[in-house]
PDB file of C-alpha atoms and ligand atoms in Angstrom:
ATOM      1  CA  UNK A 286       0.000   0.000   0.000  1.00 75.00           C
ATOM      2  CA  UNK A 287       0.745   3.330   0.346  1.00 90.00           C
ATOM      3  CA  UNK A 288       3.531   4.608   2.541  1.00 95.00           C
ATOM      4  CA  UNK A 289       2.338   7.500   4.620  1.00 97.00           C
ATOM      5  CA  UNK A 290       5.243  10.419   4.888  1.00 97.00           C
ATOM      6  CA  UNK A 291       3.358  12.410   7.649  1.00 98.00           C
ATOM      7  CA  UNK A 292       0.868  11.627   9.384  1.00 98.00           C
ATOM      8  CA  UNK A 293      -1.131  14.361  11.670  1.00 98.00           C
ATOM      9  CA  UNK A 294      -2.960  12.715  15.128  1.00 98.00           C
ATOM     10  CA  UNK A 295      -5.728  14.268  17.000  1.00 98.00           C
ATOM     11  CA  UNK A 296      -3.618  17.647  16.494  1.00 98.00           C
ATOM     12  CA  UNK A 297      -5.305  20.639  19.250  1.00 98.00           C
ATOM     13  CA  UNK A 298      -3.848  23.914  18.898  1.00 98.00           C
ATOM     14  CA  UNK A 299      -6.062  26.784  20.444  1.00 97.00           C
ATOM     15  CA  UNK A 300      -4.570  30.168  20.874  1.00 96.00           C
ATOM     16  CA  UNK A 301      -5.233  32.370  24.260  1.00 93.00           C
ATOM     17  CA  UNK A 302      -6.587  34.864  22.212  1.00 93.00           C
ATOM     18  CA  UNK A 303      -8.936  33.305  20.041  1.00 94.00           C
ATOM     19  CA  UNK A 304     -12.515  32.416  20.399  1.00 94.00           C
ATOM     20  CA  UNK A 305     -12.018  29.147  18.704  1.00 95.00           C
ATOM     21  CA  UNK A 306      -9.311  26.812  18.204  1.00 97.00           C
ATOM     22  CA  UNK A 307      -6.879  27.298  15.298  1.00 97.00           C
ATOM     23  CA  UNK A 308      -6.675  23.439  14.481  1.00 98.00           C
ATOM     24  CA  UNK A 309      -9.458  21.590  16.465  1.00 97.00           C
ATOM     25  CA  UNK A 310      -8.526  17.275  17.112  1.00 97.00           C
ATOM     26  CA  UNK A 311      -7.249  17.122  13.249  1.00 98.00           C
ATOM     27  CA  UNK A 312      -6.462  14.121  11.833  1.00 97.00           C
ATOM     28  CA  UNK A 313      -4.940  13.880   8.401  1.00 97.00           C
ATOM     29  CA  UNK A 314      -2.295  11.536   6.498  1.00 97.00           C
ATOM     30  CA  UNK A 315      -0.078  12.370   3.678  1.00 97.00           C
ATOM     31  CA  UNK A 316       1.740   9.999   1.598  1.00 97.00           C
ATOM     32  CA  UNK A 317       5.187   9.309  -0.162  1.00 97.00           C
ATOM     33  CA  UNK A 318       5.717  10.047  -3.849  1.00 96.00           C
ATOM     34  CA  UNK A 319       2.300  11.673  -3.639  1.00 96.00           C
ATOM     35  CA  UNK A 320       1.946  15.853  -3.797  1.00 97.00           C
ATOM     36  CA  UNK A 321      -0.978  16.335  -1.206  1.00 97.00           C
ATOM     37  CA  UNK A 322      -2.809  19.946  -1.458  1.00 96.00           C
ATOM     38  CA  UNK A 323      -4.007  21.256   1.958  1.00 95.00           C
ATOM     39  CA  UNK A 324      -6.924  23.448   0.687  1.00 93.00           C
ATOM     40  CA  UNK A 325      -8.526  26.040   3.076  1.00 91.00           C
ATOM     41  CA  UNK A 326      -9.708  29.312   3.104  1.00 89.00           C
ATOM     42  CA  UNK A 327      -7.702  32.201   4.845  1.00 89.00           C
ATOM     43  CA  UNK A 328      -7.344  31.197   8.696  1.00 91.00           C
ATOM     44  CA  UNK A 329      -8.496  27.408   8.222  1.00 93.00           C
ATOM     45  CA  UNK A 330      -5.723  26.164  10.132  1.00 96.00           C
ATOM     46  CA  UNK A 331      -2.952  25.479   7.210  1.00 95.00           C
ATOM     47  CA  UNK A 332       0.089  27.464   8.764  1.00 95.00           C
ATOM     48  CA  UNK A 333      -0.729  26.909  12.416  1.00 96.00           C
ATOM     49  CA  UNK A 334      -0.671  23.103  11.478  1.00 97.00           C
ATOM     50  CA  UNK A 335       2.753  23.670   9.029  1.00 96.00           C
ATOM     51  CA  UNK A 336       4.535  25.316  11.753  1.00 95.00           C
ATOM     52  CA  UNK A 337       3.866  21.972  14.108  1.00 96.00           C
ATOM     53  CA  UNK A 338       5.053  19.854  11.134  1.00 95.00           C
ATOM     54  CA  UNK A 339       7.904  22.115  11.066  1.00 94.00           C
ATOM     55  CA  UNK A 340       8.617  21.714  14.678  1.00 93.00           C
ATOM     56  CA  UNK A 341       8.362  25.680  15.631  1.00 92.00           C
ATOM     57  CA  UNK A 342       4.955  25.105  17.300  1.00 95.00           C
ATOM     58  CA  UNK A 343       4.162  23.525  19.667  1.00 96.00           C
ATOM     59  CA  UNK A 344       0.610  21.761  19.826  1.00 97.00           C
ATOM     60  CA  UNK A 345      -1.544  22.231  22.900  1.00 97.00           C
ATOM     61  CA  UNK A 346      -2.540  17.870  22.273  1.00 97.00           C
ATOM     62  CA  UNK A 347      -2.139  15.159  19.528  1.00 98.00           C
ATOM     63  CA  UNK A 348       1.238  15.606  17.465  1.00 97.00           C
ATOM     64  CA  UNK A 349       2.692  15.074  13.991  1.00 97.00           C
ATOM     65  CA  UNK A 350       4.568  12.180  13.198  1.00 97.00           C
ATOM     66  CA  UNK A 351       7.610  13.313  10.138  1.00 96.00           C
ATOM     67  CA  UNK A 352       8.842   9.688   8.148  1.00 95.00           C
ATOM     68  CA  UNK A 353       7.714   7.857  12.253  1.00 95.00           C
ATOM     69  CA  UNK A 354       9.300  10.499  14.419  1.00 97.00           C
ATOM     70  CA  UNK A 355       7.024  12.768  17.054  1.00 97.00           C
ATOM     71  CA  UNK A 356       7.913  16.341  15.917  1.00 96.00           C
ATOM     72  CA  UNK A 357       7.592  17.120  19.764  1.00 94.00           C
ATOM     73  CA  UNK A 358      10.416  14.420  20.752  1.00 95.00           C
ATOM     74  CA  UNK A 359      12.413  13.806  17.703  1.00 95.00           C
ATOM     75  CA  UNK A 360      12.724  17.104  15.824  1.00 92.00           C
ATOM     76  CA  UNK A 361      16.615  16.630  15.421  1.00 91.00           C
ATOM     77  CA  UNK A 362      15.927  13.453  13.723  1.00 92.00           C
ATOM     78  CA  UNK A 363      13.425  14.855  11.723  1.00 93.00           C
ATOM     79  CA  UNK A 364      14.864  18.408  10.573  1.00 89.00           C
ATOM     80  CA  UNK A 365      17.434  16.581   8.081  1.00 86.00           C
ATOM     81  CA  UNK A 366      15.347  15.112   5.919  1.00 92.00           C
ATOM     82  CA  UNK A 367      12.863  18.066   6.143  1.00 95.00           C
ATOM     83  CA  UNK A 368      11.963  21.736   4.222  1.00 95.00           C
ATOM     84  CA  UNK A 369       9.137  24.266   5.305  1.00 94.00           C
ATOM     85  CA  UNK A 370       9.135  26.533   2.368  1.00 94.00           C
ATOM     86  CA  UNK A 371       7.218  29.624   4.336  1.00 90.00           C
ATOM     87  CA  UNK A 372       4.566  31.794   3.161  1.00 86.00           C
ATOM     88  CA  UNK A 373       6.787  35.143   3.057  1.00 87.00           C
ATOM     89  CA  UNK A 374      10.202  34.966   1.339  1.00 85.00           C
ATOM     90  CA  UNK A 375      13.256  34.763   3.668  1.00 87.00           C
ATOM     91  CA  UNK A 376      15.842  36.428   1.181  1.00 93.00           C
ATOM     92  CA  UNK A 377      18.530  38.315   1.374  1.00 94.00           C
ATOM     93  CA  UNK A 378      18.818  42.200  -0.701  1.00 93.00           C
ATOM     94  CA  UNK A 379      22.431  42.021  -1.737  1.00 95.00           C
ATOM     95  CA  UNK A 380      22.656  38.088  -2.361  1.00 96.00           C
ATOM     96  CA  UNK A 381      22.435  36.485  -5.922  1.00 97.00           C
ATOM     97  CA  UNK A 382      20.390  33.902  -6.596  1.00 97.00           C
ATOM     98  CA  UNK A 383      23.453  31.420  -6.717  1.00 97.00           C
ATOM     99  CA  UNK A 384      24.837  32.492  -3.075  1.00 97.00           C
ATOM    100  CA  UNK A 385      21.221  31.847  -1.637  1.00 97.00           C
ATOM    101  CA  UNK A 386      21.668  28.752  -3.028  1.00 97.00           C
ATOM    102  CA  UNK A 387      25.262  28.218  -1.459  1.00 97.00           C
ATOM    103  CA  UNK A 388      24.311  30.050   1.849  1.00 96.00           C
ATOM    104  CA  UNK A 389      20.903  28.116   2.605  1.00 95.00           C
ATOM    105  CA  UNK A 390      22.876  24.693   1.349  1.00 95.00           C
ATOM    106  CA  UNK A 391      25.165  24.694   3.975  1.00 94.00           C
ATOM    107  CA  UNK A 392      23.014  26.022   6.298  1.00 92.00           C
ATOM    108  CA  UNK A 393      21.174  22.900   5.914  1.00 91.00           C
ATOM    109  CA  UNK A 394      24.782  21.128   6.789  1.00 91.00           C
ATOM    110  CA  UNK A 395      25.228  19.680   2.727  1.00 94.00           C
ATOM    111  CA  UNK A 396      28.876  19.974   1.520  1.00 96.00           C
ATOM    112  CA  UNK A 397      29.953  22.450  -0.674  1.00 96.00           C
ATOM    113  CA  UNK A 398      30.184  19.814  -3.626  1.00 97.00           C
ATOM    114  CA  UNK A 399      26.596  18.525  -2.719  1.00 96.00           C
ATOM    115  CA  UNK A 400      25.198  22.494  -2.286  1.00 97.00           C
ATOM    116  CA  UNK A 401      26.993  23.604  -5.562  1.00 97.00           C
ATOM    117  CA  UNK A 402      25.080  20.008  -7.586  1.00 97.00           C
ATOM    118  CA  UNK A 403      21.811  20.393  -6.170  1.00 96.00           C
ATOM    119  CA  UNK A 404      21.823  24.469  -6.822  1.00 97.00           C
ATOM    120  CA  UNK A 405      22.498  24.187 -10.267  1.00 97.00           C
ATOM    121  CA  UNK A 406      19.956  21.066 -10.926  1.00 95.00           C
ATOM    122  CA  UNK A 407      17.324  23.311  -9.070  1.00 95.00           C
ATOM    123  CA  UNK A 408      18.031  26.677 -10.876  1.00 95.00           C
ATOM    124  CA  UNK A 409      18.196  25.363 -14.108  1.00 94.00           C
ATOM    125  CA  UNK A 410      14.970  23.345 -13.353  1.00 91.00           C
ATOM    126  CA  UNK A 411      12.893  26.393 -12.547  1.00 89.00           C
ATOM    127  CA  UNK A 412      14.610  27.900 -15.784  1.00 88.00           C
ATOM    128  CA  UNK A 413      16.983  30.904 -13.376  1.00 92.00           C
ATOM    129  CA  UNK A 414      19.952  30.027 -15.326  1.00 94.00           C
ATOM    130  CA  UNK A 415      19.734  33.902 -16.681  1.00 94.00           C
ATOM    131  CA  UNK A 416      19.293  35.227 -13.077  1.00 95.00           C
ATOM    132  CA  UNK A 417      22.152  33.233 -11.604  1.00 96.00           C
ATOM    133  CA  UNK A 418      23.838  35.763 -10.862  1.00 97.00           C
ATOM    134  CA  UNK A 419      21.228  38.708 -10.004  1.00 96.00           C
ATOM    135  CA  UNK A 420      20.355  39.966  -6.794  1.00 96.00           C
ATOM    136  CA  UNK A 421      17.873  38.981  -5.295  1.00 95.00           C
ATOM    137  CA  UNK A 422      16.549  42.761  -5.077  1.00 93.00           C
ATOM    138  CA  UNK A 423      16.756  42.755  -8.588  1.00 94.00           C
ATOM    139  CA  UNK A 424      14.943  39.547  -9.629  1.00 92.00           C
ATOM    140  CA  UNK A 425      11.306  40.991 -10.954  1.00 79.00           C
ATOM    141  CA  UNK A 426       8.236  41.024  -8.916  1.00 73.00           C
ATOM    142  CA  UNK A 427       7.580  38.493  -6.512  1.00 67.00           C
ATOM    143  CA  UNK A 428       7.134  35.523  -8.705  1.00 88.00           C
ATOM    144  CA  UNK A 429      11.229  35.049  -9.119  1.00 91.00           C
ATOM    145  CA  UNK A 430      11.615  35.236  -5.498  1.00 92.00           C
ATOM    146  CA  UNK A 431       9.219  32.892  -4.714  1.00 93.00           C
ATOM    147  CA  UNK A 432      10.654  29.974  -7.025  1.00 93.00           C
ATOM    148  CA  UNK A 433      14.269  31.064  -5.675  1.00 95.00           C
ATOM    149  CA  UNK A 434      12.584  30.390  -2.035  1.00 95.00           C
ATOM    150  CA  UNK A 435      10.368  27.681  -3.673  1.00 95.00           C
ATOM    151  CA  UNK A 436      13.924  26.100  -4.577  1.00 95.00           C
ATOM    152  CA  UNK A 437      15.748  26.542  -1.579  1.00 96.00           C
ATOM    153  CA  UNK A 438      13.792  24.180   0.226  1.00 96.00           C
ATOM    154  CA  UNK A 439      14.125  21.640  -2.433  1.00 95.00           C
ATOM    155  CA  UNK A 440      17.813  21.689  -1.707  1.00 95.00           C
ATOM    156  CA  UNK A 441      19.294  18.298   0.181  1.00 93.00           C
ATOM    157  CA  UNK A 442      16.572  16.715  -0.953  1.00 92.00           C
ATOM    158  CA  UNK A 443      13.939  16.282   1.578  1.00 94.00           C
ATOM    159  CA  UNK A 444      12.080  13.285   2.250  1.00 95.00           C
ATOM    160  CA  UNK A 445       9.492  16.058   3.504  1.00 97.00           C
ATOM    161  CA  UNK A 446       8.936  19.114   1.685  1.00 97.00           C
ATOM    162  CA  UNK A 447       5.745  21.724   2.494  1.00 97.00           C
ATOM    163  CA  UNK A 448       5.211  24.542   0.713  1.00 96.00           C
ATOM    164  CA  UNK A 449       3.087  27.109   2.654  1.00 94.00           C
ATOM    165  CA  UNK A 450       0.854  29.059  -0.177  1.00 93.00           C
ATOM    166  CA  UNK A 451       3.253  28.803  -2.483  1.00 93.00           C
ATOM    167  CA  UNK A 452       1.900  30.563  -5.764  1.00 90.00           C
ATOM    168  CA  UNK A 453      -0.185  32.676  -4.110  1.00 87.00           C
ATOM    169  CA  UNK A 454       0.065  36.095  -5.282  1.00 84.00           C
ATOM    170  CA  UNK A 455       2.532  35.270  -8.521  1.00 89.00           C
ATOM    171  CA  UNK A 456       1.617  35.417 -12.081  1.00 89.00           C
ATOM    172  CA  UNK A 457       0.101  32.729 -14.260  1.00 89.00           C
ATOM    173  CA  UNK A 458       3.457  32.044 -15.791  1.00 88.00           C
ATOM    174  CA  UNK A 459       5.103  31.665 -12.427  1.00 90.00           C
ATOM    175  CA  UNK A 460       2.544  29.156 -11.141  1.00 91.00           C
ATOM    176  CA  UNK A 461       3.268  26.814 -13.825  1.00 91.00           C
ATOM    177  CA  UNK A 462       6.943  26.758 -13.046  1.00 89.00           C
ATOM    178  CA  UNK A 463       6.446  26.358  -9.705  1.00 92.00           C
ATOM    179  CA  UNK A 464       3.925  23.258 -10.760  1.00 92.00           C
ATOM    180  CA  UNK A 465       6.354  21.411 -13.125  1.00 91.00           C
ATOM    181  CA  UNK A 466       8.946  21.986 -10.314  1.00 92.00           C
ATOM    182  CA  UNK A 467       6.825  19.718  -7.579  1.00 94.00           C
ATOM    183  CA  UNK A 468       6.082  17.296 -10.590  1.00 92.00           C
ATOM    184  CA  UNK A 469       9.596  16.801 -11.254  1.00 91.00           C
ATOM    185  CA  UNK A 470      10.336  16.469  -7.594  1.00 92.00           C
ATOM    186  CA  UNK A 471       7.516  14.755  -6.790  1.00 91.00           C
ATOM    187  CA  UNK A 472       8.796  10.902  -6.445  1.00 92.00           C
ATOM    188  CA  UNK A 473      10.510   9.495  -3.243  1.00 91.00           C
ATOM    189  CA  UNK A 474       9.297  12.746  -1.209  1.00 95.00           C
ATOM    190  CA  UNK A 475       5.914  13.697   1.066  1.00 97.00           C
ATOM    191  CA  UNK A 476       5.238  16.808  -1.007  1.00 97.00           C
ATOM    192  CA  UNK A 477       2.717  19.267   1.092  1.00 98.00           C
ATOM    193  CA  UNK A 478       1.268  21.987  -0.249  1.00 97.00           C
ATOM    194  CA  UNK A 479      -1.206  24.553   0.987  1.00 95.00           C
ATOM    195  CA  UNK A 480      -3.238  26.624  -1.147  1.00 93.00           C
ATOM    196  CA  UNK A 481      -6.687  28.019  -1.222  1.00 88.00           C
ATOM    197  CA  UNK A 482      -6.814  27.473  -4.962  1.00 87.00           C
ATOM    198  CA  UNK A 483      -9.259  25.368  -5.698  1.00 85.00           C
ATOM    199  CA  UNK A 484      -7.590  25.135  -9.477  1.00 86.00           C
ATOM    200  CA  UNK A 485      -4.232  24.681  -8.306  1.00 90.00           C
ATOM    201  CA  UNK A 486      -4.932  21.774  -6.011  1.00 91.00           C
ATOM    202  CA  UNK A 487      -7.028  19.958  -9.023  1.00 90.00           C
ATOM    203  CA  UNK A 488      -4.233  20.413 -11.086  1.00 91.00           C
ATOM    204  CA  UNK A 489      -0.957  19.991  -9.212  1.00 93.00           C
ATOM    205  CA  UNK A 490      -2.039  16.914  -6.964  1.00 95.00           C
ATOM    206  CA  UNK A 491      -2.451  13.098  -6.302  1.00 96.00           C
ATOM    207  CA  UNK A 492      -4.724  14.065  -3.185  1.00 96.00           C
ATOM    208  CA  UNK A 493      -6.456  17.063  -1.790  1.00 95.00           C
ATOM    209  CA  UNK A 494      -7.379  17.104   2.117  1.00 96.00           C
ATOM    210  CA  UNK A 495      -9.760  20.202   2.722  1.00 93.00           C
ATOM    211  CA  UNK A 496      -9.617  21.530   6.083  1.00 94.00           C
ATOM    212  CA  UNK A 497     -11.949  24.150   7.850  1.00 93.00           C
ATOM    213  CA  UNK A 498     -12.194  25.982  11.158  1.00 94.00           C
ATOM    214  CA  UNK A 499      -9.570  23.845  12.154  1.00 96.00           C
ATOM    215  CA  UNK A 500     -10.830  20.410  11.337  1.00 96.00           C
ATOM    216  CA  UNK A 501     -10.840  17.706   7.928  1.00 95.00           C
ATOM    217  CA  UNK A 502     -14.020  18.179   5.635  1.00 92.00           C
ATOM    218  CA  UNK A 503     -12.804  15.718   3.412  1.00 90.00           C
ATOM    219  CA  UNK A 504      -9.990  13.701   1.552  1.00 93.00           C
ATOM    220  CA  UNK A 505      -9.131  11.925  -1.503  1.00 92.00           C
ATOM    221  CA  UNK A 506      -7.815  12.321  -5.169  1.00 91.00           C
ATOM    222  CA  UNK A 507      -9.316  14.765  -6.991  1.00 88.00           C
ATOM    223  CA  UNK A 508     -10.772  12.474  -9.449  1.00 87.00           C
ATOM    224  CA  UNK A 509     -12.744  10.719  -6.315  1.00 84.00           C
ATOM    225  CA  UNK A 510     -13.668  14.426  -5.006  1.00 82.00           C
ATOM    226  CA  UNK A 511     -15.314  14.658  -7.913  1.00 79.00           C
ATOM    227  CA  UNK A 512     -16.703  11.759  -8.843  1.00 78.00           C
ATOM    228  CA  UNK A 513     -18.289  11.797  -4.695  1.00 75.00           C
ATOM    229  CA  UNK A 514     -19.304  15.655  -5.153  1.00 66.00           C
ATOM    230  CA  UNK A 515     -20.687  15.513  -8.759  1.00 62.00           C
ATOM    231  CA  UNK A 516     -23.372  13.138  -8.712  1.00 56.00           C
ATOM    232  CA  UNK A 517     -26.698  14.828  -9.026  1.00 45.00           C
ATOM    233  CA  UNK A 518     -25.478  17.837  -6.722  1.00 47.00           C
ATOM    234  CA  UNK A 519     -22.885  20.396  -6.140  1.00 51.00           C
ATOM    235  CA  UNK A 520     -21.138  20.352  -2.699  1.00 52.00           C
ATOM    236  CA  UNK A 521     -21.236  24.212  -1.474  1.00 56.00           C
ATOM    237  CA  UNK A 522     -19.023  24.955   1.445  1.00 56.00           C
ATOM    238  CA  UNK A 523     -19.782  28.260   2.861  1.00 54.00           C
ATOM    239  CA  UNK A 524     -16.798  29.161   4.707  1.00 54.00           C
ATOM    240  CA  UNK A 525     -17.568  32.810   7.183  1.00 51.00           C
ATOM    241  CA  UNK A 526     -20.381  33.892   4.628  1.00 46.00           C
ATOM    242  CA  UNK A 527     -18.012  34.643   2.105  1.00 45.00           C
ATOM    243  CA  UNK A 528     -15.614  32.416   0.359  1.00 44.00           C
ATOM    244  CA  UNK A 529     -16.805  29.419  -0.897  1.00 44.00           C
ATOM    245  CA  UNK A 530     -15.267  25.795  -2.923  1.00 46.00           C
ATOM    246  CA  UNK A 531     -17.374  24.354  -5.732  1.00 43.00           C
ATOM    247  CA  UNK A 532     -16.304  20.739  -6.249  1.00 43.00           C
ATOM    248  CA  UNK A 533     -17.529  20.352  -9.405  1.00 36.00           C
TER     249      UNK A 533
HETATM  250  N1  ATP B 843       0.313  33.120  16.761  1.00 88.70           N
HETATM  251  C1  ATP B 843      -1.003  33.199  16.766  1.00 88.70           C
HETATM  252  N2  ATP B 843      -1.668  33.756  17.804  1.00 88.70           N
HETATM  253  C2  ATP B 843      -3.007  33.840  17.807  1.00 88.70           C
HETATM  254  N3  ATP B 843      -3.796  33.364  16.822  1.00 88.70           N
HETATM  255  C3  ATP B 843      -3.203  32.798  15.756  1.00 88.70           C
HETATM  256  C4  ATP B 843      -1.782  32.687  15.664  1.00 88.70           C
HETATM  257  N4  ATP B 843      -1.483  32.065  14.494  1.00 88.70           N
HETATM  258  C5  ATP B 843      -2.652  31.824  13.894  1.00 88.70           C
HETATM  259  N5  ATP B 843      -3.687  32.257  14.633  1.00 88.70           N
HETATM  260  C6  ATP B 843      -5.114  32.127  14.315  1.00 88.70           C
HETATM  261  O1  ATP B 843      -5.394  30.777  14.042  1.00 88.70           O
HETATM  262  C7  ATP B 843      -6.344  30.645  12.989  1.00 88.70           C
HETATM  263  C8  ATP B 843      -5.761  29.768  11.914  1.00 88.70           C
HETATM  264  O2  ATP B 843      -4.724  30.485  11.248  1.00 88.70           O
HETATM  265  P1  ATP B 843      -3.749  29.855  10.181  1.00 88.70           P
HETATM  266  O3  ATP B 843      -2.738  30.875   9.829  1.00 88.70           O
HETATM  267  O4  ATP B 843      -3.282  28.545  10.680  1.00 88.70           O
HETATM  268  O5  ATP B 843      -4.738  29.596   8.964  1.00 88.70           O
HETATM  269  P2  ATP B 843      -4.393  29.361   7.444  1.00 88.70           P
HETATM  270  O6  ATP B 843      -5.374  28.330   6.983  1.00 88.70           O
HETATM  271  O7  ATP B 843      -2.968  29.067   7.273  1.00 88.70           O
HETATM  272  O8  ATP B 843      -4.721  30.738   6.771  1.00 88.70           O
HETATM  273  P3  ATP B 843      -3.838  31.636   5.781  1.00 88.70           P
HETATM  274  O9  ATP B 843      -4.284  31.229   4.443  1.00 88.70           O
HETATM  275  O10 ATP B 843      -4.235  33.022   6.141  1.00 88.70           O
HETATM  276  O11 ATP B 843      -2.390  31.357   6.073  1.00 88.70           O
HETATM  277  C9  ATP B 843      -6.673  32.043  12.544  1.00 88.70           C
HETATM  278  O12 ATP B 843      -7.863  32.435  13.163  1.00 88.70           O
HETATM  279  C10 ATP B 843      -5.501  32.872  13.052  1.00 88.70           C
HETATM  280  O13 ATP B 843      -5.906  34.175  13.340  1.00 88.70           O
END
């Protein structure tokens, strides 16, 4: 069967703040060689469930088991073989796109001759070979930054890689690169991805989990979303009165 990469148990995360919990007993599996979209509208519960993943959160109950390990016991064993591509870019003004790739390399502890392979599979896979050397200030709007951080994480590669919103707010062209890049990467890694494009998680992935207010609505390929949701009615969610998913 199918291998599961990460697997989320009874997570509970409620904030003092908040009237309601952030991610409320969620339960959720994703899979190896399988790119998973973790669709949601705005405050769902996709980062606050990331950043446990990711280890830099720490769950009120339940936990988040990385490739077997407990991200609130084993992190060290866990942070190796994983990337968090976050939702803002982490980049540096005066750095090219090629030192990012050398900095962030052996950051993640790769050697130089490992840093310097990966970064020029990566950059010539998300077609930066004519920005190699720009920086990062310079690189045009935010859809080159976002596949120079989109690539970053891919560095080492992880057996774990999620990708907090990560074509949100780039342009058509820049969404397809950043598409073809999971697809290429997509075999012998947990791919997570969270998005609240309906469109991008039909179209980028094996499996789409929707989550809302916190908790799992539903799960399964998109194919079976549809096939379940299409049959003589439309599934509306009505998410706070004013955003809403058609599976159609
Ligand atoms: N550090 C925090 N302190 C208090 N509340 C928080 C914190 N982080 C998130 N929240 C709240 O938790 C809820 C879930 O937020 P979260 O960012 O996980 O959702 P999301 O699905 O990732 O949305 P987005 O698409 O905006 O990133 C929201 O109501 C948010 O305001």
């Amino acid at each position: 069967g199918m291998e599961v990469g990460v697997a989320v148990k009874d997570l509970f995360k409620h904030f003092k703040n908040n009237p309601v919990p952030s991610v409320d007993h969620l339960s959720v599996d994703f899979y190896k060689n399988q790119i998973t979209a973790f669709l949601g509208h705005n405050g769902a519960g996709k980062s606050t469930t990331m950043s446990v993943m990711a280890g830099l959160l720490a769950a009120d109950s339940g936990t988040v088991y990385v490739n077997g390990y407990d991200v609130h016991k084993d992190m060290d064993k866990i942070r190796k073989n994983f990337s968090l591509c976050p939702q803002h870019d982490i980049l540096f003004d005066l750095l090219t796109v090629k030192q990012h790739m050398m900095f962030y390399g052996r950051l993640k502890g790769l050697t130089m001759a490992q840093t310097t392979k990966d970064s020029m599979a990566i950059i010539r896979d998300l077609n930066l070979i004519n920005k190699i050397n720009t920086p990062s200030r310079e690189l045009s709007g935010c859809g080159m930054k976002r596949l120079l951080s989109i690539g970053i994480a891919y560095l080492g590669s992880p057996l774990v890689i999620v990708l907090d919103e990560p074509s949100t707010g780039v342009d058509a062209h820049t969404r397809r690169s950043i598409w073809a890049l999971l697809q290429t990467y997509r075999n012998g890694q947990t791919t997570i991805i969270s998005t609240h494009a309906m469109d991008e998680a039909d179209y980028v992935s094996d499996r789409i989990a929707i989550i809302w207010k916190g908790q799992l609505i539903c799960s399964g390929s998109p194919m079976f979303l549809k096939k379940t949701f299409s049959k003589g009615y439309r599934l509306t969610v009505e998410l706070y009165g004013y955003y809403y998913y058609h599976i159609i």
